Tab-separated table of C-alpha atoms in Angstrom:
chain	number	residue	atom	x	y	z
A	1	SER	CA	93.400	200.206	-52.610
A	2	ILE	CA	89.982	200.431	-50.982
A	3	ASN	CA	88.073	201.230	-54.177
A	4	ILE	CA	87.325	197.648	-55.181
A	5	LEU	CA	83.872	198.304	-53.696
A	6	ALA	CA	83.012	201.837	-54.789
A	7	GLY	CA	80.927	204.099	-56.940
A	8	ILE	CA	78.493	205.861	-54.625
A	9	ASN	CA	78.967	208.863	-52.372
A	10	GLY	CA	80.375	207.977	-48.953
A	11	LEU	CA	81.035	204.291	-49.625
A	12	GLU	CA	84.828	204.256	-49.927
A	13	VAL	CA	85.434	206.565	-46.973
A	14	GLY	CA	82.696	204.930	-44.904
A	15	GLN	CA	84.054	201.428	-45.326
A	16	ALA	CA	87.613	202.608	-44.614
A	17	TYR	CA	86.377	204.282	-41.413
A	18	ILE	CA	84.515	201.135	-40.298
A	19	ILE	CA	87.466	198.856	-41.056
A	20	ALA	CA	89.874	201.205	-39.244
A	21	CYS	CA	87.618	201.236	-36.175
A	22	ALA	CA	87.462	197.423	-36.253
A	23	VAL	CA	91.263	197.274	-36.493
A	24	ILE	CA	91.548	199.597	-33.458
A	25	VAL	CA	89.257	197.273	-31.468
A	26	HIS	CA	91.389	194.284	-32.509
A	27	ASN	CA	94.601	196.148	-31.627
A	28	THR	CA	93.222	197.083	-28.215
A	29	ASN	CA	92.345	193.428	-27.553
A	30	GLN	CA	95.906	192.413	-28.466
A	31	LEU	CA	97.856	195.010	-26.456
A	32	SER	CA	98.738	192.483	-23.739
A	33	SER	CA	99.949	189.863	-26.249
A	34	GLU	CA	103.578	189.254	-27.232
A	35	SER	CA	103.090	191.567	-30.202
A	36	GLY	CA	101.516	194.318	-28.098
A	37	SER	CA	103.993	196.981	-29.209
A	38	ALA	CA	103.148	196.278	-32.869
A	39	HIS	CA	99.455	196.695	-32.080
A	40	LEU	CA	100.202	199.925	-30.226
A	41	PHE	CA	102.017	201.171	-33.345
A	42	SER	CA	98.911	200.337	-35.372
A	43	ILE	CA	96.701	202.297	-32.981
A	44	PHE	CA	98.975	205.343	-33.197
A	45	PHE	CA	99.003	205.058	-36.984
A	46	LEU	CA	95.225	204.642	-37.310
A	47	LEU	CA	93.962	207.320	-34.927
A	48	PRO	CA	94.850	210.229	-37.259
A	49	PHE	CA	93.578	208.187	-40.219
A	50	ILE	CA	90.220	207.700	-38.476
A	51	ALA	CA	89.994	211.394	-37.592
A	52	THR	CA	90.756	212.578	-41.114
A	53	SER	CA	88.474	209.943	-42.663
A	54	LEU	CA	85.596	211.001	-40.431
A	55	ALA	CA	86.102	214.644	-41.419
A	56	LEU	CA	86.270	213.635	-45.081
A	57	LEU	CA	83.139	211.487	-44.734
A	58	LYS	CA	81.189	214.546	-43.632
A	59	HIS	CA	81.908	216.156	-47.012
A	60	ASN	CA	81.801	212.944	-49.070
A	61	TRP	CA	78.381	211.841	-47.794
A	62	PHE	CA	75.440	212.161	-50.193
A	63	PRO	CA	75.055	214.724	-51.664
A	64	SER	CA	78.811	214.862	-51.889
A	65	LYS	CA	80.723	218.118	-51.960
A	66	VAL	CA	84.090	216.332	-52.196
A	67	PHE	CA	84.926	213.285	-54.303
A	68	VAL	CA	87.704	211.030	-53.054
A	69	GLY	CA	88.844	209.451	-56.303
A	70	ASP	CA	91.860	207.186	-56.415
A	71	THR	CA	94.011	209.353	-54.143
A	72	TYR	CA	92.132	208.625	-50.917
A	73	CYS	CA	91.499	205.017	-51.936
A	74	TYR	CA	95.211	204.348	-52.467
A	75	PHE	CA	96.024	206.189	-49.254
A	76	ALA	CA	93.503	204.095	-47.295
A	77	GLY	CA	94.694	200.841	-48.833
A	78	MET	CA	98.310	201.748	-48.138
A	79	THR	CA	97.440	202.637	-44.534
A	80	PHE	CA	95.804	199.252	-43.983
A	81	ALA	CA	98.711	197.449	-45.634
A	82	VAL	CA	101.233	199.226	-43.404
A	83	VAL	CA	99.396	198.513	-40.142
A	84	GLY	CA	98.612	194.933	-41.165
A	85	VAL	CA	102.175	194.049	-42.130
A	86	LEU	CA	104.075	196.030	-39.495
A	87	GLY	CA	101.473	195.171	-36.861
A	88	HIS	CA	101.817	191.442	-37.687
A	89	PHE	CA	98.086	190.815	-38.177
A	90	SER	CA	97.657	190.591	-41.949
A	91	LYS	CA	95.428	187.479	-41.698
A	92	THR	CA	93.112	189.218	-39.254
A	93	LEU	CA	93.092	192.361	-41.386
A	94	LEU	CA	91.987	190.319	-44.387
A	95	LEU	CA	88.943	189.156	-42.390
A	96	PHE	CA	87.778	192.776	-42.089
A	97	PHE	CA	87.663	192.954	-45.898
A	98	ILE	CA	84.945	190.282	-46.304
A	99	PRO	CA	82.617	192.549	-48.372
A	100	GLN	CA	85.489	193.526	-50.646
A	101	LEU	CA	86.429	189.841	-51.060
A	102	ILE	CA	82.806	188.939	-51.868
A	103	ASN	CA	82.717	191.771	-54.413
A	104	PHE	CA	85.968	190.544	-55.979
A	105	LEU	CA	84.805	186.918	-56.192
A	106	TYR	CA	81.410	187.935	-57.608
A	107	SER	CA	83.180	190.145	-60.196
A	108	LEU	CA	85.663	187.478	-61.335
A	109	PRO	CA	83.654	186.280	-64.376
A	110	GLN	CA	83.696	189.842	-65.751
A	111	LEU	CA	87.268	190.527	-64.701
A	112	PHE	CA	88.506	187.413	-66.526
A	113	GLY	CA	86.359	188.096	-69.598
A	114	PHE	CA	83.982	185.113	-69.242
A	115	VAL	CA	81.136	187.637	-69.126
A	116	VAL	CA	81.180	190.964	-70.982
A	117	CYS	CA	82.509	193.698	-68.693
A	118	PRO	CA	81.221	197.212	-69.372
A	119	ARG	CA	83.523	200.154	-68.777
A	120	HIS	CA	81.449	201.402	-65.853
A	121	ARG	CA	79.606	198.851	-63.764
A	122	LEU	CA	77.530	201.349	-61.807
A	123	PRO	CA	73.797	200.994	-61.196
A	124	ARG	CA	71.262	202.811	-63.374
A	125	TYR	CA	69.712	206.066	-62.113
A	126	ASN	CA	65.980	206.213	-62.772
A	127	MET	CA	65.043	209.846	-63.493
A	128	GLN	CA	61.345	209.305	-62.699
A	129	THR	CA	61.769	207.614	-59.310
A	130	LYS	CA	65.134	209.239	-58.496
A	131	LEU	CA	66.342	205.822	-57.308
A	132	LEU	CA	69.255	203.597	-58.283
A	133	GLU	CA	68.370	200.311	-59.965
A	134	GLY	CA	70.611	197.264	-60.171
A	135	ILE	CA	71.776	196.020	-63.545
A	136	PRO	CA	72.065	192.194	-63.607
A	137	SER	CA	74.872	192.217	-66.183
A	138	ASN	CA	77.038	194.501	-63.980
A	139	MET	CA	78.511	191.990	-61.574
A	140	ASN	CA	79.508	193.813	-58.407
A	141	LEU	CA	78.212	194.015	-54.852
A	142	VAL	CA	76.600	197.433	-55.395
A	143	ASN	CA	74.387	196.093	-58.205
A	144	LEU	CA	73.796	192.774	-56.440
A	145	THR	CA	72.552	194.635	-53.374
A	146	LEU	CA	70.106	196.605	-55.518
A	147	LEU	CA	68.925	193.417	-57.232
A	148	ILE	CA	68.224	191.898	-53.795
A	149	THR	CA	66.673	194.959	-52.132
A	150	GLY	CA	65.080	196.614	-55.130
A	151	PRO	CA	65.662	200.246	-56.119
A	152	LEU	CA	67.132	202.504	-53.407
A	153	SER	CA	68.286	206.075	-53.102
A	154	GLU	CA	72.049	206.550	-53.201
A	155	ARG	CA	72.064	207.462	-49.499
A	156	ALA	CA	70.006	204.391	-48.537
A	157	LEU	CA	72.187	202.096	-50.669
A	158	CYS	CA	75.309	203.453	-48.988
A	159	ILE	CA	73.783	202.854	-45.550
A	160	VAL	CA	72.862	199.264	-46.501
A	161	LEU	CA	76.382	198.552	-47.775
A	162	LEU	CA	78.049	200.162	-44.743
A	163	THR	CA	75.750	198.187	-42.427
A	164	PHE	CA	76.867	195.050	-44.276
A	165	GLN	CA	80.482	196.145	-43.674
A	166	VAL	CA	79.782	196.472	-39.922
A	167	VAL	CA	78.095	193.042	-39.828
A	168	CYS	CA	81.034	191.500	-41.692
A	169	CYS	CA	83.500	193.096	-39.259
A	170	GLY	CA	81.481	191.493	-36.463
A	171	LEU	CA	81.723	188.171	-38.299
A	172	ALA	CA	85.470	188.732	-38.661
A	173	PHE	CA	85.769	189.128	-34.877
A	174	ALA	CA	83.703	185.967	-34.356
A	175	ILE	CA	86.032	184.047	-36.667
A	176	ARG	CA	89.235	185.593	-35.265
A	177	TYR	CA	88.372	184.946	-31.625
A	178	SER	CA	86.722	181.541	-32.088
A	179	PRO	CA	88.357	178.290	-30.901
A	180	VAL	CA	89.085	177.412	-34.551
A	181	ALA	CA	91.309	180.500	-34.811
A	182	GLU	CA	93.895	178.791	-32.597
A	183	LEU	CA	94.855	176.727	-35.664
A	184	PHE	CA	95.880	179.882	-37.542
A	185	TYR	CA	96.987	182.355	-34.876
A	186	GLU	CA	99.692	182.122	-32.234
A	187	ASP	CA	98.479	184.824	-29.832
C-alpha cells in the first residue's frame, strides 16, 4: 500500500501520481528493449491510473473535500505491484519508493517497540499559528520534515514532501541509468 508515508491532505495521491509518472518515463525509455511489450503493458495499465489519480488529487488537495483512506492506498499499491512484477522491473520500481523506504527505516525503532509508538504519529496542529509542528517522539518522515524546516502549513508541508518525492525519482533515474546499474540490470 502507498500509505506508509501519509497523514496530510494530498500526500498519498500526490506521491502515487508522481511515482506513476516516473514509471511511465521509465517504461517509455525501455520500449525498445527485449522486454518492451511488458513496458507497453505497464503504460497501458498506468495511464488510466494517472488520469483518475489526478482527478482525485484535485479533490484531495488541501483543504480536502475527499479523503482517500485505505481504499485508494491499497489500490495504488496494488497497481504498482502489478506493473512492477508483470512489467519485469520490480528493482527499478523500488527505487521510485526512496522516500517511503526512508520513512520505513526511520520508523523502525517505533515499529519494533524500541521506542514508544503512539497510536497516531501525526504532527501537532498549533491553533494560534495555524501551522503543523513536528513532534520529535513521532518518528516518521512527515514529523522529521517539520523538525528540519520548522512549522509549516499543511499545504506547504505537502508541497515539500512531494518535491522530495520528485527529487528522489530523479535520483532513482540517475541510479537506474548509471554505469553501476549494469551490474544489476540486463537491459
